[in-house]
Amino acid sequence: MSADANALFQPFTLGSLTLPNRLVMAPLTRNRAAEGDVARDITATYYSQRAGAGLLISEGSQISHQGQGYLRTPGIYTPEQVAHWRKVTDAVHKAGGRIFIQLWHVGRVSHTSLQPGGAAPVGPSPLQAQTKTFLEQGFAEVSEPRALELSEIPGILRDYENAARNAKEAGFDGVEIHAANGYLLDQFMKDGSNHRTDAYGGSIENRARLTIEAAEAVLKVWDKGRVGIRLSPAKVNDAADSNPHALFSHVVERLDKLGLGYIHMIEGATQGDRNAVDVDYAGLRRSFSGAYIANNGYTRDMATEAVSSGHADLVAFGRLFIANPDLVERFRLNAPLNEPNRATFYGGGTEGYIDYPALGEAA
Ligand code: 8OZ
């Protein structure tokens, strides 16, 4: 099949926004927030350097102190965090870009040292995840969680709604709900991590309930075209489901009824095997009438094929956007790409953050 070489550079209408091309910067945790978990000025530089993307999605930003699971990730629940994010959105808009914020609650993937009052992290069930977090002293096992009480769920939904309102005040163009990668919403959806017997556990409908309610909370604040959600049917961060296709067919059908602007699908294992799980992504895409953002290990050629064939409307790139601030221009010219340096992905300062050169600039 001959893919249309220009497919990635056609505009796309996402709700009331016009995106100039089909390339999305994926949400990327960089652990560079300052005291108070506020975005730094270098973060405004970092995102504005990448404003050529059709859409930027911010790094996961916790909706509450309880929602934090790694050191120095930015929040969106205090006035200071809103004020600092405002500098980022202003810089992106000045550079001609558009940016959504990713709203994040990590659930059980956290550590007592990051939680309010040194408390245990919360999850659907008291099951410790076999995964690591990132602390001052480096990587560490996550802590043993406690199960959320039914009476605490309305408070979590209020945190989503408040964070959505704060995002608007901070000047974002929309929000993406992080329901992927083994964090709170994904933990509730998958039966490996959710052993509850109340209205939020058991059947697929019950396990999906928190995700749907979180989306409804955000929709109290934002027009539906300005809300997207990220999903990962595969096992990630120790959250696995016994029948991911059935689970995510239901979830996508419910999200379609809510009319969300997009689903952002991590196809296969995050940063790993694209065939890690038996899920018909094309089928999920057909049952959703909003936009489909495909992600995970895409190259320029794969993305061109995905958009030309109609598999995806947009394609999100993570590591390639870390290393190539001008990724859109490089793809347009089929120019060589900078290699990402894994050693500077998480934590630190400007190095490996705002010093990757654009084409024509010295390294
Ligand atoms: C890498 C390191 C820490 C967090 C995700 C937010 O996987 C993350 C994350 C990625 O969605």
Coordinates of N, CA and C and ligand atoms in Angstrom, one line a residue, residues 27-31 59-60 70 73 102 104 106 132 134 139 178 180-183 230 236-237 266 270-271 346, ligand 1:
P27 N 2.8 12.6 26.8 CA 3.1 13.0 28.2 C 4.3 12.3 28.7
L28 N 5.3 13.1 29.3 CA 6.6 12.5 29.7 C 7.0 13.0 31.0
T29 N 7.1 12.1 32.0 CA 7.6 12.4 33.3 C 9.0 12.8 33.3
R30 N 9.4 14.0 33.8 CA 10.8 14.4 33.7 C 11.4 14.8 35.1
N31 N 10.5 14.8 36.2 CA 11.0 15.0 37.6 C 11.9 16.2 37.8
E59 N 3.5 16.5 30.9 CA 3.8 15.4 31.8 C 2.7 15.2 32.8
G60 N 2.5 14.0 33.3 CA 1.5 13.7 34.3 C 1.7 14.7 35.5
Y70 N 6.1 10.0 42.6 CA 7.5 10.1 42.2 C 8.0 11.4 42.7
T73 N 7.5 15.6 40.7 CA 6.5 15.7 39.6 C 5.6 16.9 39.9
Q102 N -1.9 16.7 31.5 CA -2.3 15.3 31.9 C -2.6 15.3 33.4
W104 N -3.3 13.4 36.8 CA -2.7 12.1 37.3 C -3.0 11.8 38.7
V106 N -1.7 8.6 41.1 CA -0.9 7.4 40.9 C -1.5 6.2 41.7
K132 N 8.7 -0.1 40.8 CA 9.6 0.8 41.5 C 9.1 2.2 41.3
F134 N 10.7 6.5 42.1 CA 11.9 7.3 42.0 C 11.9 8.3 43.1
F139 N 15.9 4.8 42.8 CA 14.8 3.9 42.6 C 14.5 3.1 43.9
H178 N -5.2 10.7 32.8 CA -4.3 9.6 32.8 C -5.0 8.3 33.4
A180 N -4.0 5.2 32.4 CA -3.1 4.2 31.8 C -2.0 3.8 32.8
N181 N -1.1 2.9 32.4 CA 0.1 2.6 33.0 C 0.1 2.2 34.5
G182 N -1.0 1.6 34.9 CA -1.0 1.0 36.3 C -1.2 2.0 37.4
Y183 N -1.7 3.2 37.0 CA -2.0 4.2 38.1 C -3.4 4.0 38.5
R230 N -6.0 8.7 28.3 CA -5.0 7.8 27.9 C -5.2 6.4 28.5
V236 N 1.0 -3.0 32.7 CA 2.0 -2.0 33.0 C 2.1 -1.7 34.4
N237 N 3.3 -1.5 35.0 CA 3.4 -1.3 36.4 C 2.6 -2.2 37.3
I266 N -2.1 3.5 24.2 CA -0.8 2.9 24.2 C -0.9 1.5 23.7
T270 N 3.9 -0.5 27.4 CA 4.4 0.9 27.4 C 6.0 0.8 27.2
Q271 N 6.5 1.4 26.2 CA 7.9 1.4 25.9 C 8.5 0.0 25.6
Y346 N 15.0 11.4 33.8 CA 14.4 11.7 35.1 C 15.2 12.5 36.1
Ligands
8OZ1 C1 8.1 7.1 33.7 C2 8.5 7.3 34.9 C3 7.6 7.8 35.9 C4 6.3 7.9 35.6 C5 3.8 6.8 33.1 C6 3.8 8.9 34.3 O1 4.3 5.7 32.8 C7 4.5 7.8 33.9 C8 5.9 7.6 34.3 C9 6.8 7.2 33.3 O2 2.6 7.1 32.6

